C-alpha cells in the first residue's frame, strides 16, 4: 500500500478484527473507500491483527443462523440480520446467514502468514475471507476455503503452513494479548500507533478526518 512519493505522509493503520464479525467487513469496505479517495495525499500501510469473538467456538462448525438465534434470541437475531442485509446491499452485496460458523483461529493464522508476504496481500486476503463467509456460505474453519482464498490472492505456501497447527500459533496468541487487552469490541482501528483510534464500521468521512488529524 505504501508508495514511493517523498511528498506524501505515511499513515499506518492497525486493524483489530475477527473474520466472523460483519461490522469488521463493513469497516473494511468503508476504509477501502477512504484509502482510495486519499491516495493522492497519503501513503498507507495497513496491518490486520486477530480478535476472537468466541474463542471457544467449535472447530467443526455449527449452523450459523441457529447459533445467532440461540445467542441473541430469535427476535434480536432477526433484527440484526435485517440491518446487516440493508447495510450489505448498500455495498452491492447480499448478506447470507446460511452455512456454518465456528472457530476462527486457523483464519487468523493464515492472515498472519499472508502478512509475512506483504501488507497488501494480507489486506486482500482478509477481504476474500470476509466475502466468502458473509456472502457465499463459506465456512471460516474449512481448510479448503482458506486455501482457495489464499490461492486467489497469491499467498504462497499456505497449505504447508496450515498443515502444522503450531505454525503461527505463538504469533497469533501474542497479537491477541497485545491488541485486545484494552478494547471491548471490533473492528478497532489504530492510526499511526494510536495517534487516532476508531471503533466500529465507521463511514469513509470519519476515516478522512482521522487521517488528517493523525498527520498534523
PDB file of C-alpha atoms in Angstrom:
ATOM      1  CA  UNK A   1       0.000   0.000   0.000  1.00  0.00           C
ATOM      2  CA  UNK A   2       2.941   2.301   0.524  1.00  0.00           C
ATOM      3  CA  UNK A   3       4.131   4.229  -2.493  1.00  0.00           C
ATOM      4  CA  UNK A   4       7.428   5.942  -3.138  1.00  0.00           C
ATOM      5  CA  UNK A   5       6.478   9.594  -3.062  1.00  0.00           C
ATOM      6  CA  UNK A   6       8.523  11.586  -0.563  1.00  0.00           C
ATOM      7  CA  UNK A   7       5.891  14.337  -0.637  1.00  0.00           C
ATOM      8  CA  UNK A   8       3.231  12.127   0.892  1.00  0.00           C
ATOM      9  CA  UNK A   9       2.932  11.348   4.567  1.00  0.00           C
ATOM     10  CA  UNK A  10       2.803   7.700   5.577  1.00  0.00           C
ATOM     11  CA  UNK A  11      -0.235   6.553   7.535  1.00  0.00           C
ATOM     12  CA  UNK A  12      -0.030   3.218   9.325  1.00  0.00           C
ATOM     13  CA  UNK A  13      -3.339   1.575  10.160  1.00  0.00           C
ATOM     14  CA  UNK A  14      -3.535  -1.383  12.524  1.00  0.00           C
ATOM     15  CA  UNK A  15      -6.910  -3.136  12.470  1.00  0.00           C
ATOM     16  CA  UNK A  16      -8.083  -5.492  15.196  1.00  0.00           C
ATOM     17  CA  UNK A  17     -10.753  -7.750  13.733  1.00  0.00           C
ATOM     18  CA  UNK A  18     -12.416 -11.156  13.693  1.00  0.00           C
ATOM     19  CA  UNK A  19     -13.236 -12.914  10.446  1.00  0.00           C
ATOM     20  CA  UNK A  20     -16.817 -13.695  11.556  1.00  0.00           C
ATOM     21  CA  UNK A  21     -17.630 -10.094  12.529  1.00  0.00           C
ATOM     22  CA  UNK A  22     -19.919  -8.465   9.926  1.00  0.00           C
ATOM     23  CA  UNK A  23     -19.117  -4.964  11.173  1.00  0.00           C
ATOM     24  CA  UNK A  24     -15.452  -5.717  10.514  1.00  0.00           C
ATOM     25  CA  UNK A  25     -16.315  -6.366   6.865  1.00  0.00           C
ATOM     26  CA  UNK A  26     -18.348  -3.155   6.722  1.00  0.00           C
ATOM     27  CA  UNK A  27     -15.476  -1.286   8.353  1.00  0.00           C
ATOM     28  CA  UNK A  28     -13.056  -2.647   5.761  1.00  0.00           C
ATOM     29  CA  UNK A  29     -15.323  -1.671   2.870  1.00  0.00           C
ATOM     30  CA  UNK A  30     -15.619   1.887   4.213  1.00  0.00           C
ATOM     31  CA  UNK A  31     -11.898   2.079   4.930  1.00  0.00           C
ATOM     32  CA  UNK A  32     -11.138   0.934   1.371  1.00  0.00           C
ATOM     33  CA  UNK A  33     -13.242   3.807   0.030  1.00  0.00           C
ATOM     34  CA  UNK A  34     -11.349   6.242   2.246  1.00  0.00           C
ATOM     35  CA  UNK A  35      -7.978   4.808   1.196  1.00  0.00           C
ATOM     36  CA  UNK A  36      -8.828   5.039  -2.496  1.00  0.00           C
ATOM     37  CA  UNK A  37     -10.007   8.633  -2.178  1.00  0.00           C
ATOM     38  CA  UNK A  38      -6.924   9.676  -0.190  1.00  0.00           C
ATOM     39  CA  UNK A  39      -4.100   8.133  -2.222  1.00  0.00           C
ATOM     40  CA  UNK A  40      -3.086  11.482  -3.700  1.00  0.00           C
ATOM     41  CA  UNK A  41      -2.458  12.790  -0.187  1.00  0.00           C
ATOM     42  CA  UNK A  42      -1.015   9.850   1.752  1.00  0.00           C
ATOM     43  CA  UNK A  43       0.770   6.549   1.505  1.00  0.00           C
ATOM     44  CA  UNK A  44      -0.781   3.758   3.566  1.00  0.00           C
ATOM     45  CA  UNK A  45       0.427   0.670   5.372  1.00  0.00           C
ATOM     46  CA  UNK A  46      -2.471  -1.452   6.631  1.00  0.00           C
ATOM     47  CA  UNK A  47      -1.922  -4.347   9.033  1.00  0.00           C
ATOM     48  CA  UNK A  48      -4.502  -6.773  10.410  1.00  0.00           C
ATOM     49  CA  UNK A  49      -4.474  -8.254  13.902  1.00  0.00           C
ATOM     50  CA  UNK A  50      -6.581 -11.040  15.446  1.00  0.00           C
ATOM     51  CA  UNK A  51      -9.575 -10.903  17.734  1.00  0.00           C
ATOM     52  CA  UNK A  52     -11.823 -13.840  18.653  1.00  0.00           C
ATOM     53  CA  UNK A  53     -15.440 -13.058  19.427  1.00  0.00           C
ATOM     54  CA  UNK A  54     -15.895 -16.640  20.578  1.00  0.00           C
ATOM     55  CA  UNK A  55     -12.521 -18.315  21.258  1.00  0.00           C
ATOM     56  CA  UNK A  56     -14.313 -21.458  22.469  1.00  0.00           C
ATOM     57  CA  UNK A  57     -16.287 -21.886  19.242  1.00  0.00           C
ATOM     58  CA  UNK A  58     -16.085 -25.466  17.930  1.00  0.00           C
ATOM     59  CA  UNK A  59     -13.614 -26.194  15.154  1.00  0.00           C
ATOM     60  CA  UNK A  60     -16.094 -28.432  13.322  1.00  0.00           C
ATOM     61  CA  UNK A  61     -18.603 -25.595  12.970  1.00  0.00           C
ATOM     62  CA  UNK A  62     -22.270 -25.089  13.869  1.00  0.00           C
ATOM     63  CA  UNK A  63     -25.266 -23.778  11.938  1.00  0.00           C
ATOM     64  CA  UNK A  64     -24.765 -20.020  11.653  1.00  0.00           C
ATOM     65  CA  UNK A  65     -28.392 -18.935  11.804  1.00  0.00           C
ATOM     66  CA  UNK A  66     -29.196 -21.215  14.743  1.00  0.00           C
ATOM     67  CA  UNK A  67     -26.100 -20.021  16.604  1.00  0.00           C
ATOM     68  CA  UNK A  68     -27.191 -16.375  16.381  1.00  0.00           C
ATOM     69  CA  UNK A  69     -30.753 -17.231  17.397  1.00  0.00           C
ATOM     70  CA  UNK A  70     -29.510 -19.090  20.465  1.00  0.00           C
ATOM     71  CA  UNK A  71     -27.058 -16.326  21.367  1.00  0.00           C
ATOM     72  CA  UNK A  72     -29.314 -13.286  20.875  1.00  0.00           C
ATOM     73  CA  UNK A  73     -32.849 -14.717  20.726  1.00  0.00           C
ATOM     74  CA  UNK A  74     -34.831 -15.088  17.517  1.00  0.00           C
ATOM     75  CA  UNK A  75     -36.282 -11.554  17.628  1.00  0.00           C
ATOM     76  CA  UNK A  76     -32.978  -9.770  18.111  1.00  0.00           C
ATOM     77  CA  UNK A  77     -31.240 -12.103  15.668  1.00  0.00           C
ATOM     78  CA  UNK A  78     -33.866 -11.345  13.012  1.00  0.00           C
ATOM     79  CA  UNK A  79     -33.496  -7.588  13.504  1.00  0.00           C
ATOM     80  CA  UNK A  80     -29.708  -7.872  13.273  1.00  0.00           C
ATOM     81  CA  UNK A  81     -29.998  -9.880  10.069  1.00  0.00           C
ATOM     82  CA  UNK A  82     -32.320  -7.293   8.512  1.00  0.00           C
ATOM     83  CA  UNK A  83     -29.992  -4.447   9.488  1.00  0.00           C
ATOM     84  CA  UNK A  84     -26.885  -6.172   8.121  1.00  0.00           C
ATOM     85  CA  UNK A  85     -28.721  -7.134   4.917  1.00  0.00           C
ATOM     86  CA  UNK A  86     -29.598  -3.475   4.377  1.00  0.00           C
ATOM     87  CA  UNK A  87     -26.019  -2.332   5.005  1.00  0.00           C
ATOM     88  CA  UNK A  88     -24.531  -5.012   2.758  1.00  0.00           C
ATOM     89  CA  UNK A  89     -26.926  -4.080  -0.057  1.00  0.00           C
ATOM     90  CA  UNK A  90     -25.565  -0.553   0.227  1.00  0.00           C
ATOM     91  CA  UNK A  91     -22.195  -2.036  -0.744  1.00  0.00           C
ATOM     92  CA  UNK A  92     -23.692  -4.070  -3.585  1.00  0.00           C
ATOM     93  CA  UNK A  93     -23.538  -7.330  -1.609  1.00  0.00           C
ATOM     94  CA  UNK A  94     -26.057  -9.886  -0.350  1.00  0.00           C
ATOM     95  CA  UNK A  95     -25.655 -10.770   3.317  1.00  0.00           C
ATOM     96  CA  UNK A  96     -26.060 -14.538   3.702  1.00  0.00           C
ATOM     97  CA  UNK A  97     -26.621 -16.263   7.051  1.00  0.00           C
ATOM     98  CA  UNK A  98     -26.642 -19.758   5.577  1.00  0.00           C
ATOM     99  CA  UNK A  99     -23.846 -22.199   6.291  1.00  0.00           C
ATOM    100  CA  UNK A 100     -21.650 -22.717   9.328  1.00  0.00           C
ATOM    101  CA  UNK A 101     -19.823 -20.568  11.833  1.00  0.00           C
ATOM    102  CA  UNK A 102     -17.150 -21.652  14.267  1.00  0.00           C
ATOM    103  CA  UNK A 103     -13.591 -21.210  15.447  1.00  0.00           C
ATOM    104  CA  UNK A 104     -11.576 -18.550  13.616  1.00  0.00           C
ATOM    105  CA  UNK A 105      -8.062 -19.454  14.797  1.00  0.00           C
ATOM    106  CA  UNK A 106      -6.917 -21.011  11.514  1.00  0.00           C
ATOM    107  CA  UNK A 107      -8.101 -17.958   9.568  1.00  0.00           C
ATOM    108  CA  UNK A 108      -6.027 -15.725  11.848  1.00  0.00           C
ATOM    109  CA  UNK A 109      -3.001 -17.966  11.407  1.00  0.00           C
ATOM    110  CA  UNK A 110      -3.414 -17.643   7.640  1.00  0.00           C
ATOM    111  CA  UNK A 111      -3.826 -13.854   7.838  1.00  0.00           C
ATOM    112  CA  UNK A 112      -0.626 -13.645   9.889  1.00  0.00           C
ATOM    113  CA  UNK A 113       1.171 -15.806   7.315  1.00  0.00           C
ATOM    114  CA  UNK A 114      -0.071 -13.650   4.433  1.00  0.00           C
ATOM    115  CA  UNK A 115       1.280 -10.589   6.234  1.00  0.00           C
ATOM    116  CA  UNK A 116       4.782 -12.080   6.036  1.00  0.00           C
ATOM    117  CA  UNK A 117       4.416 -11.859   2.248  1.00  0.00           C
ATOM    118  CA  UNK A 118       3.286  -8.228   2.271  1.00  0.00           C
ATOM    119  CA  UNK A 119       0.695  -5.974   3.839  1.00  0.00           C
ATOM    120  CA  UNK A 120      -1.223  -5.567   0.577  1.00  0.00           C
ATOM    121  CA  UNK A 121      -1.517  -9.328   0.179  1.00  0.00           C
ATOM    122  CA  UNK A 122      -2.741  -9.611   3.773  1.00  0.00           C
ATOM    123  CA  UNK A 123      -5.328  -6.873   3.207  1.00  0.00           C
ATOM    124  CA  UNK A 124      -6.636  -8.579   0.076  1.00  0.00           C
ATOM    125  CA  UNK A 125      -6.808 -11.959   1.811  1.00  0.00           C
ATOM    126  CA  UNK A 126      -8.898 -10.535   4.663  1.00  0.00           C
ATOM    127  CA  UNK A 127     -11.334  -9.145   2.098  1.00  0.00           C
ATOM    128  CA  UNK A 128     -11.561 -12.504   0.326  1.00  0.00           C
ATOM    129  CA  UNK A 129     -12.269 -14.332   3.600  1.00  0.00           C
ATOM    130  CA  UNK A 130     -14.969 -11.819   4.539  1.00  0.00           C
ATOM    131  CA  UNK A 131     -16.573 -12.083   1.117  1.00  0.00           C
ATOM    132  CA  UNK A 132     -16.731 -15.876   1.203  1.00  0.00           C
ATOM    133  CA  UNK A 133     -18.004 -16.123   4.756  1.00  0.00           C
ATOM    134  CA  UNK A 134     -20.640 -13.406   4.625  1.00  0.00           C
ATOM    135  CA  UNK A 135     -21.949 -13.709   1.070  1.00  0.00           C
ATOM    136  CA  UNK A 136     -21.107 -17.200  -0.258  1.00  0.00           C
ATOM    137  CA  UNK A 137     -21.951 -19.590   2.617  1.00  0.00           C
ATOM    138  CA  UNK A 138     -18.276 -20.487   3.097  1.00  0.00           C
ATOM    139  CA  UNK A 139     -17.225 -21.800   6.495  1.00  0.00           C
ATOM    140  CA  UNK A 140     -14.349 -19.841   8.037  1.00  0.00           C
ATOM    141  CA  UNK A 141     -12.928 -23.017   9.603  1.00  0.00           C
ATOM    142  CA  UNK A 142     -12.918 -25.008   6.361  1.00  0.00           C
ATOM    143  CA  UNK A 143      -9.335 -25.679   5.284  1.00  0.00           C
ATOM    144  CA  UNK A 144     -10.216 -25.824   1.595  1.00  0.00           C
ATOM    145  CA  UNK A 145     -11.947 -22.444   1.742  1.00  0.00           C
ATOM    146  CA  UNK A 146      -8.916 -20.923   3.455  1.00  0.00           C
ATOM    147  CA  UNK A 147      -6.574 -22.378   0.852  1.00  0.00           C
ATOM    148  CA  UNK A 148      -8.853 -21.348  -2.015  1.00  0.00           C
ATOM    149  CA  UNK A 149      -8.796 -17.769  -0.704  1.00  0.00           C
ATOM    150  CA  UNK A 150      -5.011 -17.897  -0.342  1.00  0.00           C
ATOM    151  CA  UNK A 151      -4.645 -19.117  -3.926  1.00  0.00           C
ATOM    152  CA  UNK A 152      -6.844 -16.314  -5.271  1.00  0.00           C
ATOM    153  CA  UNK A 153      -4.651 -13.709  -3.583  1.00  0.00           C
ATOM    154  CA  UNK A 154      -1.359 -15.418  -4.408  1.00  0.00           C
ATOM    155  CA  UNK A 155      -0.311 -16.372  -0.868  1.00  0.00           C
ATOM    156  CA  UNK A 156       2.440 -18.936  -1.418  1.00  0.00           C
ATOM    157  CA  UNK A 157       2.992 -21.956   0.830  1.00  0.00           C
ATOM    158  CA  UNK A 158      -0.357 -21.674   2.634  1.00  0.00           C
ATOM    159  CA  UNK A 159      -1.146 -25.396   2.563  1.00  0.00           C
ATOM    160  CA  UNK A 160       2.177 -26.348   4.141  1.00  0.00           C
ATOM    161  CA  UNK A 161       1.856 -23.583   6.714  1.00  0.00           C
ATOM    162  CA  UNK A 162      -1.642 -24.526   7.854  1.00  0.00           C
ATOM    163  CA  UNK A 163      -0.832 -28.241   7.907  1.00  0.00           C
ATOM    164  CA  UNK A 164       1.081 -27.817  11.167  1.00  0.00           C
ATOM    165  CA  UNK A 165      -1.360 -26.425  13.790  1.00  0.00           C
ATOM    166  CA  UNK A 166       1.566 -24.864  15.652  1.00  0.00           C
ATOM    167  CA  UNK A 167       2.661 -22.660  12.756  1.00  0.00           C
ATOM    168  CA  UNK A 168       1.802 -19.065  13.583  1.00  0.00           C
ATOM    169  CA  UNK A 169       0.093 -20.062  16.835  1.00  0.00           C
ATOM    170  CA  UNK A 170       2.511 -18.252  19.144  1.00  0.00           C
ATOM    171  CA  UNK A 171       2.467 -15.155  16.975  1.00  0.00           C
ATOM    172  CA  UNK A 172      -1.343 -15.042  16.852  1.00  0.00           C
ATOM    173  CA  UNK A 173      -1.583 -15.539  20.611  1.00  0.00           C
ATOM    174  CA  UNK A 174       0.956 -12.777  21.218  1.00  0.00           C
ATOM    175  CA  UNK A 175      -1.018 -10.411  18.995  1.00  0.00           C
ATOM    176  CA  UNK A 176      -4.243 -11.357  20.770  1.00  0.00           C
ATOM    177  CA  UNK A 177      -2.640 -10.364  24.072  1.00  0.00           C
ATOM    178  CA  UNK A 178      -1.169  -7.160  22.691  1.00  0.00           C
ATOM    179  CA  UNK A 179      -4.092  -5.798  20.706  1.00  0.00           C
ATOM    180  CA  UNK A 180      -7.184  -6.974  22.570  1.00  0.00           C
ATOM    181  CA  UNK A 181      -6.441  -6.121  26.192  1.00  0.00           C
ATOM    182  CA  UNK A 182      -7.718  -2.532  26.001  1.00  0.00           C
ATOM    183  CA  UNK A 183     -10.657  -2.897  23.610  1.00  0.00           C
ATOM    184  CA  UNK A 184     -14.203  -4.152  24.091  1.00  0.00           C
ATOM    185  CA  UNK A 185     -15.216  -4.879  20.513  1.00  0.00           C
ATOM    186  CA  UNK A 186     -14.206  -4.935  16.881  1.00  0.00           C
ATOM    187  CA  UNK A 187     -13.386  -3.607  14.412  1.00  0.00           C
ATOM    188  CA  UNK A 188     -10.904  -1.337  16.140  1.00  0.00           C
ATOM    189  CA  UNK A 189      -8.576   0.915  14.144  1.00  0.00           C
ATOM    190  CA  UNK A 190      -5.283   2.303  15.440  1.00  0.00           C
ATOM    191  CA  UNK A 191      -3.941   5.037  13.178  1.00  0.00           C
ATOM    192  CA  UNK A 192      -0.246   5.940  13.399  1.00  0.00           C
ATOM    193  CA  UNK A 193       0.343   3.842  16.512  1.00  0.00           C
ATOM    194  CA  UNK A 194      -2.773   5.058  18.257  1.00  0.00           C
ATOM    195  CA  UNK A 195      -2.470   8.760  17.438  1.00  0.00           C
ATOM    196  CA  UNK A 196      -6.083   8.313  16.377  1.00  0.00           C
ATOM    197  CA  UNK A 197      -8.368   5.423  17.338  1.00  0.00           C
ATOM    198  CA  UNK A 198     -11.696   4.441  15.828  1.00  0.00           C
ATOM    199  CA  UNK A 199     -14.132   1.643  16.615  1.00  0.00           C
ATOM    200  CA  UNK A 200     -16.964   0.132  14.611  1.00  0.00           C
ATOM    201  CA  UNK A 201     -17.951   0.261  10.951  1.00  0.00           C
ATOM    202  CA  UNK A 202     -17.224   3.951  10.538  1.00  0.00           C
ATOM    203  CA  UNK A 203     -18.207   5.763   7.310  1.00  0.00           C
ATOM    204  CA  UNK A 204     -15.421   6.952   4.984  1.00  0.00           C
ATOM    205  CA  UNK A 205     -15.654  10.589   6.076  1.00  0.00           C
ATOM    206  CA  UNK A 206     -14.731   9.619   9.635  1.00  0.00           C
ATOM    207  CA  UNK A 207     -11.563   7.983   8.307  1.00  0.00           C
ATOM    208  CA  UNK A 208     -10.777  11.138   6.291  1.00  0.00           C
ATOM    209  CA  UNK A 209     -10.894  13.230   9.452  1.00  0.00           C
ATOM    210  CA  UNK A 210      -8.773  10.706  11.342  1.00  0.00           C
ATOM    211  CA  UNK A 211      -6.142  10.690   8.582  1.00  0.00           C
ATOM    212  CA  UNK A 212      -5.951  14.464   8.679  1.00  0.00           C
ATOM    213  CA  UNK A 213      -5.719  14.598  12.472  1.00  0.00           C
ATOM    214  CA  UNK A 214      -3.086  11.852  12.600  1.00  0.00           C
ATOM    215  CA  UNK A 215      -0.759  13.661  10.201  1.00  0.00           C
ATOM    216  CA  UNK A 216      -0.898  17.153  11.711  1.00  0.00           C
TER     217      UNK A 216
END
